[in-house]
Amino acid sequence: KQEVTQIPAALSVPEGENLVLNCSFTDSAIYNLQWFRQDPGKGLTSLLLIQSSQREQTSGRLNASLDKSSGRSTLYIAASQPGDSATYLCAGMSGGSNYKLTFGKGTLLTVNP
Amino acid sequence: KAGVTQTPRYLIKTRGQQVTLSCSPISGHRSVSWYQQTPGQGLQFLFEYFSETQRNKGNFPGRFSGRQFSNSRSEMNVSTLELGDSALYLCASSSFAGGGNEQFFGPGTRLTVL
């Protein structure tokens, strides 16, 4: 059974800082790993998708890496801005033919001006 | 291209009632999945539909059911509502079934059970 853990649960940083969010998963037989952003009371916005055959993906100031052997993924945010404040969720797609997304509990990020 | 839409956005019901939530996927997407989000349990998978067939099901009681129509729109139904069913219900669509596909989420339906 896949379990996804995100550390830290909350993070507060000053504007401009580079930061790393961590995600670990127990089942390395994942199809892909996806990072999402969720603003309060809203749905999920897909940020980056890393297929199991890939090591990393980049989009603008965001870079996500995937290490299946260690069961870890990281989301790197460069030059953080107050608008980056949100909850960041990682989710692994696994389960063989009964595949589904298993989510971590998220990291609440606050970027202070 | 329009994103995933969910209706209604907010619902208030009382215990024992039933509720139906609707999800319209991104145009061309044929897979729709449903998730429940609560502060205590986080996001949990309910079920997935593809081509009008339920492909996968999470660990929820039979009070939770769903269906998908020929135009890929999906509905989920919760019968005999309990206080613990209060949650944000999210649906996600992807272009086709299969574990490697990117999931795109709608804004959710906030259900409050009194």
mmCIF file of N, CA, C and O in Angstrom, chain A residues 31-32 34 36 38 40-49 51 89 93-94 96-105, chain B residues 9-10 31 35 37 40-43 45 48 55-56 58 88 90 97-108 110:
data_model
loop_
_atom_site.group_PDB
_atom_site.id
_atom_site.type_symbol
_atom_site.label_atom_id
_atom_site.label_comp_id
_atom_site.label_asym_id
_atom_site.label_seq_id
_atom_site.Cartn_x
_atom_site.Cartn_y
_atom_site.Cartn_z
ATOM 1 N N TYR A 31 3.932 4.979 -11.346
ATOM 2 C CA TYR A 31 3.865 5.382 -12.748
ATOM 3 C C TYR A 31 4.427 6.786 -12.924
ATOM 4 O O TYR A 31 5.102 7.088 -13.885
ATOM 5 N N ASN A 32 4.025 7.661 -12.010
ATOM 6 C CA ASN A 32 4.499 9.033 -12.066
ATOM 7 C C ASN A 32 4.318 9.689 -10.710
ATOM 8 O O ASN A 32 3.692 9.124 -9.804
ATOM 9 N N GLN A 34 3.307 13.592 -9.166
ATOM 10 C CA GLN A 34 2.799 14.892 -9.572
ATOM 11 C C GLN A 34 2.838 15.837 -8.374
ATOM 12 O O GLN A 34 2.481 15.446 -7.253
ATOM 13 N N PHE A 36 1.283 19.424 -6.904
ATOM 14 C CA PHE A 36 0.140 20.313 -7.038
ATOM 15 C C PHE A 36 0.272 21.478 -6.064
ATOM 16 O O PHE A 36 0.940 21.394 -5.038
ATOM 17 N N GLN A 38 -2.367 24.101 -3.931
ATOM 18 C CA GLN A 38 -3.758 24.344 -3.542
ATOM 19 C C GLN A 38 -3.843 25.624 -2.731
ATOM 20 O O GLN A 38 -3.218 25.743 -1.674
ATOM 21 N N PRO A 40 -6.230 28.287 -0.469
ATOM 22 C CA PRO A 40 -7.284 28.008 0.517
ATOM 23 C C PRO A 40 -8.677 27.904 -0.099
ATOM 24 O O PRO A 40 -9.107 28.810 -0.827
ATOM 25 N N GLY A 41 -9.357 26.808 0.166
ATOM 26 C CA GLY A 41 -10.721 26.604 -0.308
ATOM 27 C C GLY A 41 -10.852 26.343 -1.795
ATOM 28 O O GLY A 41 -11.967 26.320 -2.317
ATOM 29 N N LYS A 42 -9.730 26.128 -2.460
ATOM 30 C CA LYS A 42 -9.762 25.956 -3.915
ATOM 31 C C LYS A 42 -9.400 24.526 -4.306
ATOM 32 O O LYS A 42 -9.034 23.696 -3.480
ATOM 33 N N GLY A 43 -9.482 24.266 -5.609
ATOM 34 C CA GLY A 43 -9.066 22.983 -6.126
ATOM 35 C C GLY A 43 -7.556 22.905 -6.265
ATOM 36 O O GLY A 43 -6.818 23.760 -5.765
ATOM 37 N N LEU A 44 -7.087 21.877 -6.941
ATOM 38 C CA LEU A 44 -5.644 21.653 -7.106
ATOM 39 C C LEU A 44 -5.197 22.139 -8.480
ATOM 40 O O LEU A 44 -5.857 21.879 -9.482
ATOM 41 N N THR A 45 -4.051 22.800 -8.477
ATOM 42 C CA THR A 45 -3.434 23.223 -9.734
ATOM 43 C C THR A 45 -2.202 22.360 -9.965
ATOM 44 O O THR A 45 -1.315 22.313 -9.109
ATOM 45 N N SER A 46 -2.157 21.680 -11.100
ATOM 46 C CA SER A 46 -1.007 20.842 -11.400
ATOM 47 C C SER A 46 0.203 21.710 -11.708
ATOM 48 O O SER A 46 0.129 22.644 -12.512
ATOM 49 N N LEU A 47 1.312 21.421 -11.041
ATOM 50 C CA LEU A 47 2.544 22.176 -11.247
ATOM 51 C C LEU A 47 3.521 21.418 -12.146
ATOM 52 O O LEU A 47 4.013 21.970 -13.137
ATOM 53 N N LEU A 48 3.818 20.204 -11.768
ATOM 54 C CA LEU A 48 4.795 19.412 -12.511
ATOM 55 C C LEU A 48 4.424 17.938 -12.417
ATOM 56 O O LEU A 48 3.947 17.468 -11.384
ATOM 57 N N LEU A 49 4.662 17.239 -13.507
ATOM 58 C CA LEU A 49 4.451 15.792 -13.566
ATOM 59 C C LEU A 49 5.773 15.156 -13.962
ATOM 60 O O LEU A 49 6.375 15.552 -14.966
ATOM 61 N N GLN A 51 7.341 11.555 -14.955
ATOM 62 C CA GLN A 51 7.083 10.151 -15.257
ATOM 63 C C GLN A 51 8.141 9.291 -14.566
ATOM 64 O O GLN A 51 9.226 9.757 -14.249
ATOM 65 N N LEU A 89 1.176 19.962 -2.557
ATOM 66 C CA LEU A 89 0.887 18.544 -2.378
ATOM 67 C C LEU A 89 1.636 17.724 -3.410
ATOM 68 O O LEU A 89 1.701 18.102 -4.580
ATOM 69 N N MET A 93 1.269 8.146 -8.445
ATOM 70 C CA MET A 93 0.309 7.282 -9.128
ATOM 71 C C MET A 93 0.887 5.869 -9.116
ATOM 72 O O MET A 93 1.961 5.625 -9.662
ATOM 73 N N SER A 94 0.216 4.951 -8.478
ATOM 74 C CA SER A 94 0.701 3.576 -8.378
ATOM 75 C C SER A 94 -0.474 2.639 -8.163
ATOM 76 O O SER A 94 -1.621 3.069 -8.136
ATOM 77 N N GLY A 96 -0.534 -0.743 -9.754
ATOM 78 C CA GLY A 96 -0.708 -1.721 -10.819
ATOM 79 C C GLY A 96 -1.921 -1.379 -11.663
ATOM 80 O O GLY A 96 -2.141 -0.242 -12.050
ATOM 81 N N SER A 97 -2.775 -2.390 -11.906
ATOM 82 C CA SER A 97 -3.968 -2.154 -12.720
ATOM 83 C C SER A 97 -5.016 -1.364 -11.939
ATOM 84 O O SER A 97 -5.915 -0.760 -12.519
ATOM 85 N N ASN A 98 -4.926 -1.382 -10.620
ATOM 86 C CA ASN A 98 -5.832 -0.583 -9.784
ATOM 87 C C ASN A 98 -5.145 0.716 -9.384
ATOM 88 O O ASN A 98 -5.128 1.083 -8.213
ATOM 89 N N TYR A 99 -4.605 1.384 -10.389
ATOM 90 C CA TYR A 99 -3.803 2.574 -10.105
ATOM 91 C C TYR A 99 -4.677 3.693 -9.548
ATOM 92 O O TYR A 99 -5.870 3.791 -9.837
ATOM 93 N N LYS A 100 -4.072 4.524 -8.729
ATOM 94 C CA LYS A 100 -4.735 5.704 -8.190
ATOM 95 C C LYS A 100 -3.652 6.645 -7.695
ATOM 96 O O LYS A 100 -2.508 6.242 -7.483
ATOM 97 N N LEU A 101 -4.032 7.892 -7.508
ATOM 98 C CA LEU A 101 -3.127 8.878 -6.917
ATOM 99 C C LEU A 101 -3.213 8.771 -5.399
ATOM 100 O O LEU A 101 -4.303 8.812 -4.834
ATOM 101 N N THR A 102 -2.050 8.660 -4.759
ATOM 102 C CA THR A 102 -1.985 8.712 -3.303
ATOM 103 C C THR A 102 -1.289 10.003 -2.927
ATOM 104 O O THR A 102 -0.164 10.254 -3.369
ATOM 105 N N PHE A 103 -1.956 10.808 -2.102
ATOM 106 C CA PHE A 103 -1.469 12.135 -1.772
ATOM 107 C C PHE A 103 -0.772 12.170 -0.421
ATOM 108 O O PHE A 103 -1.140 11.438 0.512
ATOM 109 N N GLY A 104 0.199 13.056 -0.304
ATOM 110 C CA GLY A 104 0.719 13.433 0.988
ATOM 111 C C GLY A 104 -0.219 14.446 1.619
ATOM 112 O O GLY A 104 -1.179 14.906 0.989
ATOM 113 N N LYS A 105 0.070 14.807 2.883
ATOM 114 C CA LYS A 105 -0.793 15.752 3.593
ATOM 115 C C LYS A 105 -0.480 17.197 3.226
ATOM 116 O O LYS A 105 -1.227 18.106 3.597
ATOM 117 N N ARG B 9 -20.930 24.384 -6.484
ATOM 118 C CA ARG B 9 -19.691 24.670 -5.772
ATOM 119 C C ARG B 9 -19.864 24.495 -4.272
ATOM 120 O O ARG B 9 -18.925 24.112 -3.576
ATOM 121 N N TYR B 10 -21.060 24.746 -3.779
ATOM 122 C CA TYR B 10 -21.329 24.617 -2.349
ATOM 123 C C TYR B 10 -22.694 23.949 -2.149
ATOM 124 O O TYR B 10 -23.626 24.184 -2.921
ATOM 125 N N SER B 31 -11.347 10.086 -18.917
ATOM 126 C CA SER B 31 -11.233 9.495 -17.584
ATOM 127 C C SER B 31 -11.568 10.540 -16.537
ATOM 128 O O SER B 31 -11.070 11.677 -16.593
ATOM 129 N N TYR B 35 -12.214 12.445 -5.664
ATOM 130 C CA TYR B 35 -11.452 12.425 -4.424
ATOM 131 C C TYR B 35 -12.219 13.186 -3.349
ATOM 132 O O TYR B 35 -12.928 14.138 -3.630
ATOM 133 N N GLN B 37 -11.588 15.326 0.188
ATOM 134 C CA GLN B 37 -10.551 15.989 0.980
ATOM 135 C C GLN B 37 -11.129 16.469 2.292
ATOM 136 O O GLN B 37 -12.080 17.252 2.314
ATOM 137 N N GLY B 40 -8.683 16.000 8.379
ATOM 138 C CA GLY B 40 -8.059 14.892 9.109
ATOM 139 C C GLY B 40 -7.419 13.849 8.218
ATOM 140 O O GLY B 40 -6.318 13.379 8.493
ATOM 141 N N GLN B 41 -8.084 13.489 7.152
ATOM 142 C CA GLN B 41 -7.619 12.392 6.289
ATOM 143 C C GLN B 41 -6.897 12.871 5.035
ATOM 144 O O GLN B 41 -6.299 12.062 4.326
ATOM 145 N N GLY B 42 -6.948 14.137 4.749
ATOM 146 C CA GLY B 42 -6.340 14.634 3.521
ATOM 147 C C GLY B 42 -7.155 14.212 2.312
ATOM 148 O O GLY B 42 -8.371 14.067 2.385
ATOM 149 N N LEU B 43 -6.465 14.016 1.202
ATOM 150 C CA LEU B 43 -7.121 13.640 -0.050
ATOM 151 C C LEU B 43 -7.154 12.128 -0.185
ATOM 152 O O LEU B 43 -6.126 11.465 -0.130
ATOM 153 N N PHE B 45 -8.819 8.813 -2.527
ATOM 154 C CA PHE B 45 -9.407 8.394 -3.789
ATOM 155 C C PHE B 45 -10.738 7.694 -3.562
ATOM 156 O O PHE B 45 -10.855 6.798 -2.717
ATOM 157 N N GLU B 48 -12.749 5.886 -10.068
ATOM 158 C CA GLU B 48 -12.407 6.391 -11.382
ATOM 159 C C GLU B 48 -13.322 5.760 -12.418
ATOM 160 O O GLU B 48 -13.632 4.560 -12.333
ATOM 161 N N ARG B 55 -13.500 1.849 -13.215
ATOM 162 C CA ARG B 55 -12.276 1.074 -13.343
ATOM 163 C C ARG B 55 -11.640 0.777 -11.988
ATOM 164 O O ARG B 55 -11.082 -0.298 -11.778
ATOM 165 N N ASN B 56 -11.662 1.742 -11.119
ATOM 166 C CA ASN B 56 -11.038 1.568 -9.809
ATOM 167 C C ASN B 56 -11.941 2.148 -8.743
ATOM 168 O O ASN B 56 -12.705 3.077 -9.011
ATOM 169 N N GLY B 58 -11.936 3.213 -4.427
ATOM 170 C CA GLY B 58 -11.216 3.361 -3.172
ATOM 171 C C GLY B 58 -11.961 2.674 -2.046
ATOM 172 O O GLY B 58 -12.932 1.945 -2.245
ATOM 173 N N LEU B 88 -14.504 18.566 1.048
ATOM 174 C CA LEU B 88 -14.371 19.109 -0.298
ATOM 175 C C LEU B 88 -14.246 17.911 -1.242
ATOM 176 O O LEU B 88 -13.360 17.079 -1.064
ATOM 177 N N LEU B 90 -13.449 16.633 -4.893
ATOM 178 C CA LEU B 90 -12.726 17.063 -6.083
ATOM 179 C C LEU B 90 -12.814 16.009 -7.164
ATOM 180 O O LEU B 90 -12.727 14.815 -6.883
ATOM 181 N N ALA B 97 -7.337 6.482 -19.765
ATOM 182 C CA ALA B 97 -7.035 5.671 -18.590
ATOM 183 C C ALA B 97 -5.596 5.180 -18.675
ATOM 184 O O ALA B 97 -5.025 5.056 -19.742
ATOM 185 N N GLY B 98 -5.030 4.936 -17.531
ATOM 186 C CA GLY B 98 -3.637 4.481 -17.519
ATOM 187 C C GLY B 98 -2.870 5.230 -16.465
ATOM 188 O O GLY B 98 -3.112 6.412 -16.227
ATOM 189 N N GLY B 99 -1.934 4.556 -15.839
ATOM 190 C CA GLY B 99 -1.279 5.154 -14.684
ATOM 191 C C GLY B 99 -0.372 6.324 -14.980
ATOM 192 O O GLY B 99 -0.011 7.063 -14.083
ATOM 193 N N GLY B 100 0.004 6.525 -16.217
ATOM 194 C CA GLY B 100 0.988 7.565 -16.484
ATOM 195 C C GLY B 100 0.425 8.932 -16.796
ATOM 196 O O GLY B 100 1.177 9.853 -17.094
ATOM 197 N N ASN B 101 -0.883 9.071 -16.701
ATOM 198 C CA ASN B 101 -1.493 10.306 -17.173
ATOM 199 C C ASN B 101 -1.564 11.406 -16.136
ATOM 200 O O ASN B 101 -1.820 11.165 -14.967
ATOM 201 N N GLU B 102 -1.368 12.631 -16.607
ATOM 202 C CA GLU B 102 -1.481 13.792 -15.744
ATOM 203 C C GLU B 102 -2.949 14.018 -15.400
ATOM 204 O O GLU B 102 -3.824 13.927 -16.262
ATOM 205 N N GLN B 103 -3.188 14.320 -14.145
ATOM 206 C CA GLN B 103 -4.536 14.562 -13.659
ATOM 207 C C GLN B 103 -4.759 16.069 -13.528
ATOM 208 O O GLN B 103 -3.920 16.782 -12.979
ATOM 209 N N PHE B 104 -5.904 16.525 -14.012
ATOM 210 C CA PHE B 104 -6.275 17.928 -13.919
ATOM 211 C C PHE B 104 -7.525 18.026 -13.054
ATOM 212 O O PHE B 104 -8.530 17.379 -13.341
ATOM 213 N N PHE B 105 -7.432 18.857 -12.029
ATOM 214 C CA PHE B 105 -8.496 18.916 -11.035
ATOM 215 C C PHE B 105 -9.427 20.103 -11.253
ATOM 216 O O PHE B 105 -9.018 21.168 -11.734
ATOM 217 N N GLY B 106 -10.675 19.903 -10.847
ATOM 218 C CA GLY B 106 -11.651 20.978 -10.824
ATOM 219 C C GLY B 106 -11.576 21.753 -9.522
ATOM 220 O O GLY B 106 -10.773 21.438 -8.649
ATOM 221 N N PRO B 107 -12.445 22.777 -9.366
ATOM 222 C CA PRO B 107 -12.411 23.623 -8.174
ATOM 223 C C PRO B 107 -13.022 22.965 -6.946
ATOM 224 O O PRO B 107 -12.829 23.447 -5.833
ATOM 225 N N GLY B 108 -13.762 21.880 -7.144
ATOM 226 C CA GLY B 108 -14.332 21.167 -6.006
ATOM 227 C C GLY B 108 -15.747 21.587 -5.666
ATOM 228 O O GLY B 108 -16.207 22.675 -6.048
ATOM 229 N N ARG B 110 -17.883 21.956 -2.151
ATOM 230 C CA ARG B 110 -17.801 21.935 -0.686
ATOM 231 C C ARG B 110 -19.142 21.471 -0.143
ATOM 232 O O ARG B 110 -20.143 22.149 -0.290
#
